[in-house]
Short mmCIF file of C-alpha atoms and ligand atoms in Angstrom, two decimals:
data_model
loop_
_atom_site.label_atom_id
_atom_site.label_comp_id
_atom_site.label_asym_id
_atom_site.label_seq_id
_atom_site.Cartn_x
_atom_site.Cartn_y
_atom_site.Cartn_z
CA MET A 26 -30.44 -10.36 -5.45
CA ILE A 27 -31.04 -9.36 -9.04
CA GLY A 28 -30.80 -5.73 -10.01
CA MET A 29 -28.99 -2.80 -8.56
CA SER A 30 -29.42 -1.62 -5.03
CA THR A 31 -29.22 2.13 -4.61
CA PRO A 32 -26.11 3.01 -2.62
CA PRO A 33 -26.78 5.24 0.40
CA THR A 34 -26.16 8.95 -0.15
CA MET A 35 -22.84 9.97 1.26
CA PRO A 36 -22.56 13.76 1.48
CA ARG A 37 -19.15 13.82 3.21
CA THR A 38 -17.65 11.42 0.67
CA ALA A 39 -19.14 13.54 -2.12
CA SER A 40 -17.65 16.79 -0.86
CA ARG A 41 -14.29 15.18 -0.10
CA SER A 42 -14.28 13.78 -3.65
CA ARG A 43 -14.75 17.27 -5.08
CA GLN A 44 -11.78 18.52 -3.03
CA LEU A 45 -9.64 15.57 -4.10
CA VAL A 46 -10.47 16.07 -7.79
CA ALA A 47 -9.39 19.72 -7.42
CA ALA A 48 -6.17 18.71 -5.62
CA SER A 49 -5.45 16.15 -8.37
CA GLU A 50 -5.93 18.82 -11.01
CA ARG A 51 -3.37 21.01 -9.22
CA THR A 52 -0.75 18.26 -8.83
CA THR A 53 -0.60 15.00 -10.73
CA LEU A 54 2.87 13.68 -11.51
CA ASP A 55 3.96 11.70 -14.55
CA PRO A 56 6.78 9.40 -13.38
CA PHE A 57 8.17 9.27 -16.94
CA ARG A 58 8.68 13.05 -16.86
CA GLU A 59 9.46 13.56 -13.18
CA ILE A 60 12.10 10.85 -12.79
CA ASP A 61 15.43 10.87 -14.59
CA TRP A 62 15.50 7.24 -15.65
CA SER A 63 18.88 7.73 -17.33
CA VAL A 64 20.45 7.51 -13.85
CA PRO A 65 21.53 3.86 -13.51
CA ILE A 66 19.81 1.82 -10.80
CA ASP A 67 23.07 0.48 -9.44
CA ASP A 68 24.67 -0.19 -6.08
CA SER A 69 26.08 3.29 -5.55
CA ALA A 70 23.67 3.76 -2.63
CA PHE A 71 21.07 1.94 -0.53
CA HIS A 72 17.66 1.68 -2.18
CA LEU A 73 15.71 1.87 1.09
CA PRO A 74 16.82 3.27 4.45
CA PRO A 75 18.83 0.32 5.88
CA GLU A 76 16.79 0.34 9.11
CA LEU A 77 13.66 -0.46 7.09
CA LEU A 78 15.13 -3.54 5.41
CA SER A 79 13.57 -6.70 6.79
CA LEU A 80 16.95 -8.26 7.64
CA PHE A 81 18.34 -5.18 9.39
CA GLY A 82 19.91 -6.13 12.72
CA THR A 83 19.76 -9.93 12.21
CA ALA A 84 22.75 -12.30 12.21
CA GLN A 85 22.45 -12.52 8.40
CA TRP A 86 22.69 -8.72 8.18
CA ASP A 87 25.70 -8.61 10.48
CA ALA A 88 27.46 -11.22 8.33
CA MET A 89 27.09 -9.15 5.11
CA SER A 90 29.58 -6.67 3.71
CA GLU A 91 28.36 -3.14 2.91
CA THR A 92 28.32 -4.05 -0.81
CA GLU A 93 26.17 -7.11 -0.13
CA ARG A 94 23.78 -5.09 2.03
CA ILE A 95 23.30 -2.55 -0.76
CA GLU A 96 22.73 -5.28 -3.36
CA TYR A 97 20.17 -6.89 -1.04
CA SER A 98 18.47 -3.49 -0.59
CA ARG A 99 18.08 -3.24 -4.39
CA HIS A 100 16.37 -6.64 -4.49
CA GLU A 101 14.13 -5.96 -1.50
CA THR A 102 13.09 -2.59 -2.95
CA ALA A 103 12.22 -4.29 -6.25
CA ALA A 104 10.21 -6.93 -4.36
CA LEU A 105 8.34 -4.14 -2.58
CA CYS A 106 7.63 -2.56 -5.99
CA GLY A 107 6.36 -5.97 -7.17
CA ALA A 108 4.08 -6.19 -4.14
CA GLY A 109 2.93 -2.62 -4.90
CA ILE A 110 2.01 -3.57 -8.47
CA TRP A 111 0.16 -6.66 -7.27
CA PHE A 112 -1.77 -4.68 -4.68
CA GLU A 113 -2.63 -1.83 -7.03
CA ASN A 114 -4.03 -4.44 -9.42
CA VAL A 115 -6.20 -5.91 -6.61
CA LEU A 116 -7.27 -2.43 -5.57
CA MET A 117 -8.19 -1.33 -9.08
CA GLN A 118 -10.45 -4.38 -9.40
CA VAL A 119 -12.24 -3.35 -6.20
CA VAL A 120 -12.57 0.27 -7.30
CA LEU A 121 -13.76 -0.63 -10.81
CA ARG A 122 -16.48 -2.87 -9.36
CA HIS A 123 -17.49 -0.08 -7.01
CA LEU A 124 -17.60 2.36 -9.94
CA GLY A 125 -20.13 0.09 -11.61
CA GLU A 126 -22.60 1.00 -8.85
CA ILE A 127 -21.93 4.70 -8.37
CA PRO A 128 -24.06 7.10 -10.41
CA VAL A 129 -21.95 9.28 -12.68
CA THR A 130 -23.54 12.33 -11.08
CA ASP A 131 -21.95 11.43 -7.75
CA PRO A 132 -18.60 13.30 -7.41
CA SER A 133 -16.91 10.15 -6.14
CA HIS A 134 -17.40 8.63 -9.61
CA ARG A 135 -14.91 11.08 -11.09
CA TYR A 136 -12.55 10.91 -8.13
CA LEU A 137 -12.33 7.12 -8.18
CA LEU A 138 -11.46 7.23 -11.89
CA VAL A 139 -8.66 9.69 -11.00
CA GLU A 140 -7.51 7.22 -8.35
CA VAL A 141 -7.41 4.35 -10.86
CA ALA A 142 -5.42 6.57 -13.25
CA ASP A 143 -2.97 7.35 -10.41
CA GLU A 144 -2.51 3.65 -9.70
CA CYS A 145 -1.90 2.93 -13.40
CA ARG A 146 0.99 5.43 -13.38
CA HIS A 147 2.32 4.09 -10.07
CA SER A 148 2.37 0.51 -11.33
CA MET A 149 4.17 1.64 -14.51
CA MET A 150 6.68 3.46 -12.27
CA PHE A 151 7.25 0.44 -9.99
CA GLY A 152 7.58 -1.74 -13.08
CA GLU A 153 10.19 0.58 -14.56
CA TYR A 154 12.24 0.34 -11.37
CA ILE A 155 12.15 -3.47 -11.52
CA ARG A 156 12.96 -3.54 -15.24
CA ARG A 157 15.96 -1.25 -14.75
CA ALA A 158 17.23 -2.71 -11.45
CA GLY A 159 18.59 -5.93 -12.94
CA VAL A 160 16.49 -8.14 -10.69
CA PRO A 161 13.95 -10.95 -11.22
CA ALA A 162 10.28 -9.99 -11.79
CA TYR A 163 9.46 -10.30 -8.10
CA ARG A 164 5.76 -10.57 -7.25
CA PRO A 165 3.58 -12.09 -4.54
CA THR A 166 2.26 -15.60 -5.13
CA LEU A 167 -1.25 -14.72 -3.88
CA PRO A 168 -3.93 -14.61 -6.60
CA SER A 169 -4.77 -11.08 -7.73
CA ASN A 170 -8.52 -11.77 -7.47
CA LEU A 171 -8.08 -11.88 -3.67
CA LEU A 172 -10.79 -9.26 -3.07
CA SER A 173 -12.83 -9.71 -6.24
CA GLU A 174 -15.06 -12.47 -4.93
CA GLY A 175 -18.28 -11.28 -3.43
CA ASP A 176 -19.93 -7.90 -3.29
CA GLY A 177 -22.21 -6.36 -0.74
CA PRO A 178 -21.53 -3.69 1.82
CA SER A 179 -19.43 -5.65 4.32
CA HIS A 180 -17.17 -6.98 1.57
CA ARG A 181 -16.72 -3.48 0.19
CA ALA A 182 -15.90 -2.09 3.63
CA VAL A 183 -13.27 -4.79 4.21
CA SER A 184 -11.80 -4.10 0.76
CA TYR A 185 -11.41 -0.36 1.40
CA LEU A 186 -10.01 -1.13 4.83
CA LEU A 187 -7.31 -3.28 3.23
CA ILE A 188 -6.62 -0.62 0.63
CA LEU A 189 -6.09 1.82 3.49
CA ALA A 190 -3.85 -0.65 5.37
CA VAL A 191 -1.51 -1.07 2.41
CA GLU A 192 -1.52 2.65 1.64
CA GLU A 193 -0.57 3.47 5.24
CA LEU A 194 2.16 0.79 5.32
CA LEU A 195 3.70 1.99 2.07
CA ASP A 196 3.35 5.61 3.17
CA HIS A 197 5.42 4.92 6.26
CA THR A 198 8.25 3.40 4.18
CA ASN A 199 7.96 5.99 1.40
CA ARG A 200 8.15 9.00 3.73
CA ALA A 201 11.34 7.69 5.35
CA THR A 202 12.80 6.86 1.92
CA MET A 203 12.14 10.22 0.26
CA ARG A 204 13.82 12.11 3.13
CA ASP A 205 16.90 9.90 3.45
CA ASP A 206 19.94 11.24 1.60
CA ARG A 207 21.71 7.89 1.95
CA VAL A 208 19.14 6.47 -0.48
CA HIS A 209 19.52 6.21 -4.30
CA PRO A 210 17.89 9.19 -6.10
CA ILE A 211 15.52 7.07 -8.23
CA SER A 212 14.17 5.31 -5.16
CA ARG A 213 13.68 8.66 -3.41
CA SER A 214 11.84 10.14 -6.43
CA ILE A 215 9.52 7.12 -6.61
CA ALA A 216 8.78 7.47 -2.91
CA ARG A 217 8.07 11.21 -3.23
CA ILE A 218 5.57 10.75 -6.10
CA HIS A 219 3.85 7.93 -4.26
CA VAL A 220 3.53 9.84 -0.98
CA LEU A 221 2.00 12.86 -2.69
CA GLU A 222 -0.68 10.99 -4.62
CA GLU A 223 -1.43 8.31 -2.04
CA ALA A 224 -2.25 10.99 0.54
CA ARG A 225 -5.37 11.67 -1.55
CA HIS A 226 -6.25 7.97 -1.74
CA VAL A 227 -5.89 7.66 2.04
CA SER A 228 -8.13 10.69 2.48
CA PHE A 229 -10.82 9.17 0.25
CA ALA A 230 -10.69 5.73 1.90
CA LYS A 231 -10.95 7.21 5.40
CA THR A 232 -13.83 9.52 4.54
CA TYR A 233 -15.69 6.75 2.74
CA LEU A 234 -15.19 4.17 5.51
CA ALA A 235 -16.16 6.60 8.27
CA GLU A 236 -19.35 7.46 6.41
CA MET A 237 -20.35 4.02 5.13
CA LEU A 238 -19.70 1.89 8.23
CA PRO A 239 -22.55 3.43 10.25
CA THR A 240 -24.92 2.57 7.35
CA LEU A 241 -24.16 -1.16 7.76
CA SER A 242 -26.29 -3.52 9.80
CA ASP A 243 -24.86 -4.67 13.14
CA ASP A 244 -24.17 -8.09 11.61
CA ASP A 245 -22.28 -6.59 8.68
CA ARG A 246 -20.24 -4.35 10.96
CA ARG A 247 -19.31 -7.36 13.04
CA LEU A 248 -18.23 -9.24 9.89
CA VAL A 249 -15.92 -6.35 9.04
CA ALA A 250 -14.44 -6.15 12.54
CA ASP A 251 -13.94 -9.94 12.66
CA ALA A 252 -12.32 -10.24 9.22
CA ALA A 253 -10.07 -7.18 9.29
CA PRO A 254 -7.11 -8.17 11.53
CA ALA A 255 -6.38 -11.48 9.77
CA LEU A 256 -6.62 -9.90 6.32
CA VAL A 257 -4.42 -6.98 7.33
CA ALA A 258 -1.87 -9.57 8.54
CA VAL A 259 -1.96 -11.19 5.07
CA VAL A 260 -1.16 -7.92 3.30
CA ALA A 261 1.45 -6.89 5.89
CA ASP A 262 3.23 -10.20 5.23
CA LEU A 263 3.74 -9.11 1.62
CA SER A 264 6.49 -6.79 2.88
CA VAL A 265 8.88 -9.78 2.99
CA ASP A 266 9.37 -11.81 -0.19
CA PRO A 267 11.06 -15.20 0.36
CA THR A 268 12.36 -15.34 -3.23
CA VAL A 269 14.68 -12.38 -2.54
CA PHE A 270 16.68 -14.48 -0.07
CA GLU A 271 16.54 -17.55 -2.32
CA HIS A 272 17.84 -15.54 -5.26
CA LEU A 273 20.67 -13.97 -3.25
CA GLY A 274 21.53 -17.24 -1.48
CA ILE A 275 20.98 -15.80 2.00
CA ALA A 276 20.47 -18.96 4.08
CA GLY A 277 17.65 -18.66 6.63
CA GLY A 278 17.01 -15.09 5.44
CA TYR A 279 13.23 -15.37 5.15
CA GLU A 280 12.81 -16.92 8.60
CA ALA A 281 15.19 -14.39 10.13
CA ALA A 282 13.32 -11.48 8.51
CA ARG A 283 9.93 -12.77 9.68
CA ALA A 284 11.20 -13.18 13.24
CA ASN A 285 13.13 -9.90 13.22
CA PRO A 286 11.87 -7.64 16.04
CA HIS A 287 13.18 -4.58 14.10
CA HIS A 288 11.02 -5.53 11.15
CA GLN A 289 7.98 -6.28 13.31
CA ALA A 290 8.37 -2.89 14.97
CA ALA A 291 8.52 -1.24 11.54
CA VAL A 292 5.25 -2.97 10.51
CA VAL A 293 3.55 -1.91 13.75
CA ALA A 294 4.77 1.67 13.25
CA GLY A 295 3.52 1.55 9.65
CA LEU A 296 0.09 0.40 10.81
CA SER A 297 -0.23 2.85 13.70
CA LYS A 298 -2.19 5.49 11.76
CA LEU A 299 -4.54 2.75 10.53
CA THR A 300 -5.15 1.30 13.99
CA THR A 301 -5.76 4.77 15.45
CA PHE A 302 -8.33 5.45 12.75
CA LEU A 303 -10.01 2.04 13.11
CA THR A 304 -10.30 2.61 16.85
CA GLU A 305 -11.94 5.99 16.22
CA ILE A 306 -14.53 4.48 13.89
CA GLY A 307 -15.17 1.48 16.16
CA VAL A 308 -13.73 -1.33 14.00
CA ILE A 309 -11.18 -1.95 16.75
CA ASP A 310 -13.15 -2.25 19.98
CA ASP A 311 -12.46 -4.02 23.28
CA GLU A 312 -13.51 -7.34 21.80
CA HIS A 313 -11.14 -7.12 18.81
CA ARG A 314 -8.16 -5.34 20.38
CA SER A 315 -6.25 -8.54 21.22
CA ALA A 316 -6.49 -9.75 17.59
CA TRP A 317 -4.84 -6.50 16.47
CA GLN A 318 -2.17 -6.71 19.15
CA ALA A 319 -1.37 -10.22 17.90
CA LEU A 320 -0.37 -8.68 14.56
CA ALA A 321 2.74 -7.35 16.27
CA ALA A 322 3.76 -10.78 17.50
FE1 FE2 B 401 -0.23 3.78 -5.74
FE1 FE2 B 402 -3.45 4.21 -3.80
#
């Protein structure tokens, strides 16, 4: 179709956007002021809570010394930062395309620009961790135009659903990290900044999805429900980067991490808020429940 379709009016998304702009005005954190980057990113402490590391509890983990476990935690944290940068790039492309259709008079126009600005700072922050952690420039091998192909309402709904999935997964890890006094202070500060600002992104994505899904045709809603579990599995898989194990010479590490029931349980726990929400809004129904349960396997 040539020309612009008028997006449906979304009063709840509009009023939530006003609230989120006000909250962002009250608290927006600059990672280059908030974090003391003069503290070396060294192996004086774990960089993630050990229980959240993908190898935790495997034979490979048991065979490592404490020093090796901490070094591995620094690499896995950097890989998670690399996955964060990759995903924020994908997400910004989705949001910028969406912004092209939203009238500037709609309050979500301003809020989504705030969200893009947040993600720019987060990616700079994740990048600074990687640059200072003495690790390779870890990043996923998936193309960053993953969600850029195609427009239309069902594509947009799936995109925001994936944004929400990654935000909830990272939130789960970040909340545990910021509270854990065994964890390196830089890692905890990064987690704290991310939790605070992502809570607003989660709030927007949920409000928007809950309001826009009922405006879709039955066919479009079915497309969303059919596509979601497999795509969420793709982004959840980004939590384990095979090159970490290659770089550290941990034989069979990637396979062990993927098969690790501890790690699978952590992913399921990280997705639990998402699956509760998707059940409430009808994306997970009786017909699709088994596909979501398979994510845990
Ligand atoms: Fe972010
Ligand atoms: Fe975000």
